[in-house]
PDB file of N, CA and C in Angstrom:
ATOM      1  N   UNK A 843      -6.795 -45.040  47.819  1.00  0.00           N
ATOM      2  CA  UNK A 843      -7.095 -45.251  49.217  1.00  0.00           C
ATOM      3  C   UNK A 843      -7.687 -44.008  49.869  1.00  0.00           C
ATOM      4  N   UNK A 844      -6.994 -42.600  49.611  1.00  0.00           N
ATOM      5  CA  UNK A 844      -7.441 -41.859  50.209  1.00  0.00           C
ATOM      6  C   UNK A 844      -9.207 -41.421  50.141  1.00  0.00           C
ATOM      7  N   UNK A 845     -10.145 -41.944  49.231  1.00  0.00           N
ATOM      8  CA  UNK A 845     -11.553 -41.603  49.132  1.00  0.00           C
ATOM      9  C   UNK A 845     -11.565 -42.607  50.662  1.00  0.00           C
ATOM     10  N   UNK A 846     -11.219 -43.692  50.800  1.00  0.00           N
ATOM     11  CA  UNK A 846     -11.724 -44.571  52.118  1.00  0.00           C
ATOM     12  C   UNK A 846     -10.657 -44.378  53.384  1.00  0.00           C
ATOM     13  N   UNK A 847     -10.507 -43.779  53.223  1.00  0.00           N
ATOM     14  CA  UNK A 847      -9.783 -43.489  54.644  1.00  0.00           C
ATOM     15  C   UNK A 847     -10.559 -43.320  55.909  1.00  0.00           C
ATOM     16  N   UNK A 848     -11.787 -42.498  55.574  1.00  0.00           N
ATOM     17  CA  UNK A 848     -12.637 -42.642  56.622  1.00  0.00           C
ATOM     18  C   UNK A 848     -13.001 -44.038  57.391  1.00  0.00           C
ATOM     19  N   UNK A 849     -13.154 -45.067  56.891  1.00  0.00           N
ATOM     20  CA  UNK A 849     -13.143 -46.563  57.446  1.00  0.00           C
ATOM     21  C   UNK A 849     -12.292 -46.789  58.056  1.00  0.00           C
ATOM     22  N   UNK A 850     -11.046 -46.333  58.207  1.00  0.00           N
ATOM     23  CA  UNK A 850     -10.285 -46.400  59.522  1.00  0.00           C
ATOM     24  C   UNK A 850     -10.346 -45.421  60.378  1.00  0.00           C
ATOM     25  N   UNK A 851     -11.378 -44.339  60.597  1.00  0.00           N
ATOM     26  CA  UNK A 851     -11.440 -44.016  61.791  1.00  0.00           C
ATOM     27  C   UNK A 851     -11.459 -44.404  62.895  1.00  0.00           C
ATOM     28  N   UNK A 852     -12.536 -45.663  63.159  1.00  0.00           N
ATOM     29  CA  UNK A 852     -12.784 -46.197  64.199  1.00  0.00           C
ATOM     30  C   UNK A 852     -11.778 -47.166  64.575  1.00  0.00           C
ATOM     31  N   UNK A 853     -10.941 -47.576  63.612  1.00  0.00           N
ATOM     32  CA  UNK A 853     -10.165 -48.753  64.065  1.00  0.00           C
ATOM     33  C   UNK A 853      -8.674 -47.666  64.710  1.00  0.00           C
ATOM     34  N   UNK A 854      -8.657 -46.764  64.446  1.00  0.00           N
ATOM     35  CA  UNK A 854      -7.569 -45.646  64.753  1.00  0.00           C
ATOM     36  C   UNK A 854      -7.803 -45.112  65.971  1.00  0.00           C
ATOM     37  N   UNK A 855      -9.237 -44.681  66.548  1.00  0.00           N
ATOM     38  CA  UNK A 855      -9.123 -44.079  67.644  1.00  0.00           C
ATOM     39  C   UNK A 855      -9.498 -45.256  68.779  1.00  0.00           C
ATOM     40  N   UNK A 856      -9.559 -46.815  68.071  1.00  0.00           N
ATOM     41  CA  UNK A 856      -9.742 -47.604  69.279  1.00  0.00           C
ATOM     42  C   UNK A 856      -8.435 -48.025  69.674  1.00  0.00           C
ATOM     43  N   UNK A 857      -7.270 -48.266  68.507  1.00  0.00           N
ATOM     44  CA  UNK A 857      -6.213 -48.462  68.881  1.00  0.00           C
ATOM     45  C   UNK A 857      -4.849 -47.961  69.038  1.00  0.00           C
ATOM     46  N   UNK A 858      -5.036 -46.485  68.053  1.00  0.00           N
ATOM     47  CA  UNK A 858      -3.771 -46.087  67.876  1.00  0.00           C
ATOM     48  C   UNK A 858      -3.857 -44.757  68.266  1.00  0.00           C
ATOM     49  N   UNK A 859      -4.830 -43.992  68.696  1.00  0.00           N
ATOM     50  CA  UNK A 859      -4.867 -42.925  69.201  1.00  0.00           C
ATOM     51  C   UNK A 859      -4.470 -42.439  70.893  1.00  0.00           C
ATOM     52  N   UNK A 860      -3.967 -41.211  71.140  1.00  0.00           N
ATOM     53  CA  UNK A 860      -2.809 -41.224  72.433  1.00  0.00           C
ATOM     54  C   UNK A 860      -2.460 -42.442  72.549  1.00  0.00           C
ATOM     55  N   UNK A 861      -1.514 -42.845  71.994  1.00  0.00           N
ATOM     56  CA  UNK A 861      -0.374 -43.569  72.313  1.00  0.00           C
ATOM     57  C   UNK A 861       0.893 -43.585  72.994  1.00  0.00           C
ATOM     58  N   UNK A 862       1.014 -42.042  72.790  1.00  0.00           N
ATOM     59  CA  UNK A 862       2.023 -41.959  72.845  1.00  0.00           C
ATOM     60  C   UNK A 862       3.200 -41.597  71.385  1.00  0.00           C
ATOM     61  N   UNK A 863       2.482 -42.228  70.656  1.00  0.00           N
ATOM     62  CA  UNK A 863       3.719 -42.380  69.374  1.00  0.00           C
ATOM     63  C   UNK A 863       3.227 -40.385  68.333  1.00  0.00           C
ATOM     64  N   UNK A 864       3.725 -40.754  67.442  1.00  0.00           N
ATOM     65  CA  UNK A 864       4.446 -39.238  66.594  1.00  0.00           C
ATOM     66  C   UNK A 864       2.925 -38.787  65.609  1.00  0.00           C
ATOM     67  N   UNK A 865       1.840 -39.643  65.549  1.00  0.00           N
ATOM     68  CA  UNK A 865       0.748 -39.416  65.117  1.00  0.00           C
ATOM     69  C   UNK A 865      -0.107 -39.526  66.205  1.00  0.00           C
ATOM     70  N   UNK A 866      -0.678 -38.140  66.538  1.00  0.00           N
ATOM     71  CA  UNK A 866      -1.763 -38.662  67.731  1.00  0.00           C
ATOM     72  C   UNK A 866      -3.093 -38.388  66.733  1.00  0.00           C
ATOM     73  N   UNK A 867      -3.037 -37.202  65.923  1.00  0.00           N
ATOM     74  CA  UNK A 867      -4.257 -37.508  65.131  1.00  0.00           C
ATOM     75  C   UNK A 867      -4.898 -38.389  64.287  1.00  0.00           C
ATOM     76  N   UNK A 868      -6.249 -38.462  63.874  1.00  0.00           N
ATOM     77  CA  UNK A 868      -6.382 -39.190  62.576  1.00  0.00           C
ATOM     78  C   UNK A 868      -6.417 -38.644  61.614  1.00  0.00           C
ATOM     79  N   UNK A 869      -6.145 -37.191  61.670  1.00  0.00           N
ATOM     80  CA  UNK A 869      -6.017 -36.336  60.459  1.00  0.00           C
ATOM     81  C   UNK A 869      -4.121 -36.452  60.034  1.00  0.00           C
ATOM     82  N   UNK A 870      -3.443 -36.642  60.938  1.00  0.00           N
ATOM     83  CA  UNK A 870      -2.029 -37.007  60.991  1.00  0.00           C
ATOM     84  C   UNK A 870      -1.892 -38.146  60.455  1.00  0.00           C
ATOM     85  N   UNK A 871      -2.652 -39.457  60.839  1.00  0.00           N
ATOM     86  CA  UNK A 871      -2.789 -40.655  60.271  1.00  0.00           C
ATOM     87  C   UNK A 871      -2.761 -40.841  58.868  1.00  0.00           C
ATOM     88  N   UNK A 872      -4.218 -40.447  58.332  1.00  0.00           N
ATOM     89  CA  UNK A 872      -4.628 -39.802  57.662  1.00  0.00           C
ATOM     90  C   UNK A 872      -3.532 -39.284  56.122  1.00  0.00           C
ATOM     91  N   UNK A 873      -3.081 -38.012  56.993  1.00  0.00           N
ATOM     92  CA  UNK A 873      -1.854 -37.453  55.921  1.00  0.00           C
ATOM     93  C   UNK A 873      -0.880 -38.184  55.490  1.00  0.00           C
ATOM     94  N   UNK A 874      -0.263 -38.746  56.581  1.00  0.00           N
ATOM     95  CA  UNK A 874       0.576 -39.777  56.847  1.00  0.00           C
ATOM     96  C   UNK A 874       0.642 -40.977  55.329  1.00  0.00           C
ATOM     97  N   UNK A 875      -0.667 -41.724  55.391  1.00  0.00           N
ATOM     98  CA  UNK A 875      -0.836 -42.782  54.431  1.00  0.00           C
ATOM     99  C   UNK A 875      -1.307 -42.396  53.421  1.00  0.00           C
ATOM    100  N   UNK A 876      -1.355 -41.190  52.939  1.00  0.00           N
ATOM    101  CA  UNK A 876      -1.585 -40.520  51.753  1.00  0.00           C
ATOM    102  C   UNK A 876      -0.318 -40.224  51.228  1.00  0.00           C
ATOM    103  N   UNK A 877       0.649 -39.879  52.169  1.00  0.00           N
ATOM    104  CA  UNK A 877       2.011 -39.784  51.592  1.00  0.00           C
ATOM    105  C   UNK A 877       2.258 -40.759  51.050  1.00  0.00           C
ATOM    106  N   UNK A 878       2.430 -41.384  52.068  1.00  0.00           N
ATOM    107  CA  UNK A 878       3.168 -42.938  51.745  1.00  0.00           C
ATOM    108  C   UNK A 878       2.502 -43.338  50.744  1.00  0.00           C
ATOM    109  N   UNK A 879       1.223 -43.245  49.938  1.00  0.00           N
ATOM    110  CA  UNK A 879       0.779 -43.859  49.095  1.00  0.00           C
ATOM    111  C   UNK A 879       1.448 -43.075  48.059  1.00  0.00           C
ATOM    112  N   UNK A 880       1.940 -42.149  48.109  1.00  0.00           N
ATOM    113  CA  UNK A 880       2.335 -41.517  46.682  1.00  0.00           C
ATOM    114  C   UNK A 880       3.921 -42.023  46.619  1.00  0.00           C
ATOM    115  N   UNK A 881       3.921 -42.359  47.737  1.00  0.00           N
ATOM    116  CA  UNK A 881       5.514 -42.846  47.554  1.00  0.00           C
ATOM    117  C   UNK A 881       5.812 -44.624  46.811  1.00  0.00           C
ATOM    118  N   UNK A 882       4.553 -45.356  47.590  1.00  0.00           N
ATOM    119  CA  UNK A 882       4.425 -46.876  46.734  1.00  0.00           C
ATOM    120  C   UNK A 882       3.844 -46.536  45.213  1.00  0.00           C
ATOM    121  N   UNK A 883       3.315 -45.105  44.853  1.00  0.00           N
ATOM    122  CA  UNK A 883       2.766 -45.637  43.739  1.00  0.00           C
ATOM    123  C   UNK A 883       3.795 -44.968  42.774  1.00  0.00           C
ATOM    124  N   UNK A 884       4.787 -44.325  43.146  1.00  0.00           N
ATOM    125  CA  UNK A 884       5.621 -43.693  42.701  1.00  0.00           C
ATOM    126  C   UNK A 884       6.826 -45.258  42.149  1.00  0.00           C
ATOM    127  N   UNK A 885       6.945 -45.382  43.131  1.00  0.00           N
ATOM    128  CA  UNK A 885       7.714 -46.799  43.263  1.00  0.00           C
ATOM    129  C   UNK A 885       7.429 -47.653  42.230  1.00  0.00           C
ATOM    130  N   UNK A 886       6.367 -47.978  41.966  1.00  0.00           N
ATOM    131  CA  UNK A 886       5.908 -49.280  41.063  1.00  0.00           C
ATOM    132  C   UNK A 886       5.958 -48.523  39.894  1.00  0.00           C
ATOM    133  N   UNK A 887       5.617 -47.413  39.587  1.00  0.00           N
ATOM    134  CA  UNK A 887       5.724 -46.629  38.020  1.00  0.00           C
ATOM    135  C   UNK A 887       7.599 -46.732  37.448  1.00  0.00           C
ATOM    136  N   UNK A 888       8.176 -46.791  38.808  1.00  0.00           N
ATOM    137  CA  UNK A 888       9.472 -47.015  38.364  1.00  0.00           C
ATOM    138  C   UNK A 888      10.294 -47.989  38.058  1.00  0.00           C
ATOM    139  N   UNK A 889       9.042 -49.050  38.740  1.00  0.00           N
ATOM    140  CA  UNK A 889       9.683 -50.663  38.950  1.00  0.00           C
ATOM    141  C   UNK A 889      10.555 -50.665  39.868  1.00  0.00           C
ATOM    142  N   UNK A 890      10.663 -50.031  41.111  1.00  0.00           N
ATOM    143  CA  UNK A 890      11.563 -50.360  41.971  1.00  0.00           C
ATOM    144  C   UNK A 890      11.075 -50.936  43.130  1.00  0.00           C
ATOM    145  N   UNK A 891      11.690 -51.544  44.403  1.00  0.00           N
ATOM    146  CA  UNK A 891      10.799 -52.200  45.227  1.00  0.00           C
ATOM    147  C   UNK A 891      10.970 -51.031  46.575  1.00  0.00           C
ATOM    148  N   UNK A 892      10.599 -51.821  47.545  1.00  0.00           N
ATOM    149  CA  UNK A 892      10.477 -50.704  48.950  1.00  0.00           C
ATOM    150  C   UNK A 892      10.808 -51.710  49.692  1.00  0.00           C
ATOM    151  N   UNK A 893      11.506 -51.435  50.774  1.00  0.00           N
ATOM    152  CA  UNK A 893      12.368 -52.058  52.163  1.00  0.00           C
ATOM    153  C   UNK A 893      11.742 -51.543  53.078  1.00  0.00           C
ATOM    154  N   UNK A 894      11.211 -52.093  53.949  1.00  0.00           N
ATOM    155  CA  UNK A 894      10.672 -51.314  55.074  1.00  0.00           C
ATOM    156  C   UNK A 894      11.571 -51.800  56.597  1.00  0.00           C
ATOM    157  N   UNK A 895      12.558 -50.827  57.092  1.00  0.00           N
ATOM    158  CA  UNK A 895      13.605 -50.920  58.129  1.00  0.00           C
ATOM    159  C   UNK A 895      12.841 -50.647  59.239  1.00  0.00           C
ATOM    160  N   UNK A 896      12.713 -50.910  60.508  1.00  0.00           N
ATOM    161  CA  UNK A 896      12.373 -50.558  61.711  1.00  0.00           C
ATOM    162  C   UNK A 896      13.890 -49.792  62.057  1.00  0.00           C
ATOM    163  N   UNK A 897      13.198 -48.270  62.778  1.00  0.00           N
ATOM    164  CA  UNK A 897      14.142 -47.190  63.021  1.00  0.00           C
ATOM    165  C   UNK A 897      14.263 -47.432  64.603  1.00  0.00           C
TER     166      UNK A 897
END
């Protein structure tokens, strides 16, 4: 994912940028789902699943 990340620029600063919320950048964004991608792909190499809780 991370080579296309740029394709959500525009959809990021039309909707999710100053928000208010804990990512105001798209370079934050950005980092953000690069993590998380190492964390799902980490996941499936292990065969385990992912829960996603609202905090």
């Amino acid at each position: 994912m991370e080579p296309r990340l740029n394709v959500l620029y525009g959809p990021f600063t039309q909707h999710a940028a100053d928000t208010g919320g804990w990512i105001k950048t798209f370079e934050s964004f950005a980092d953000f789902l690069t993590a998380w991608g190492e964390v799902v792909t980490e996941a499936a190499r292990r065969d385990w699943g992912i829960v996603g809780l609202r905090c």
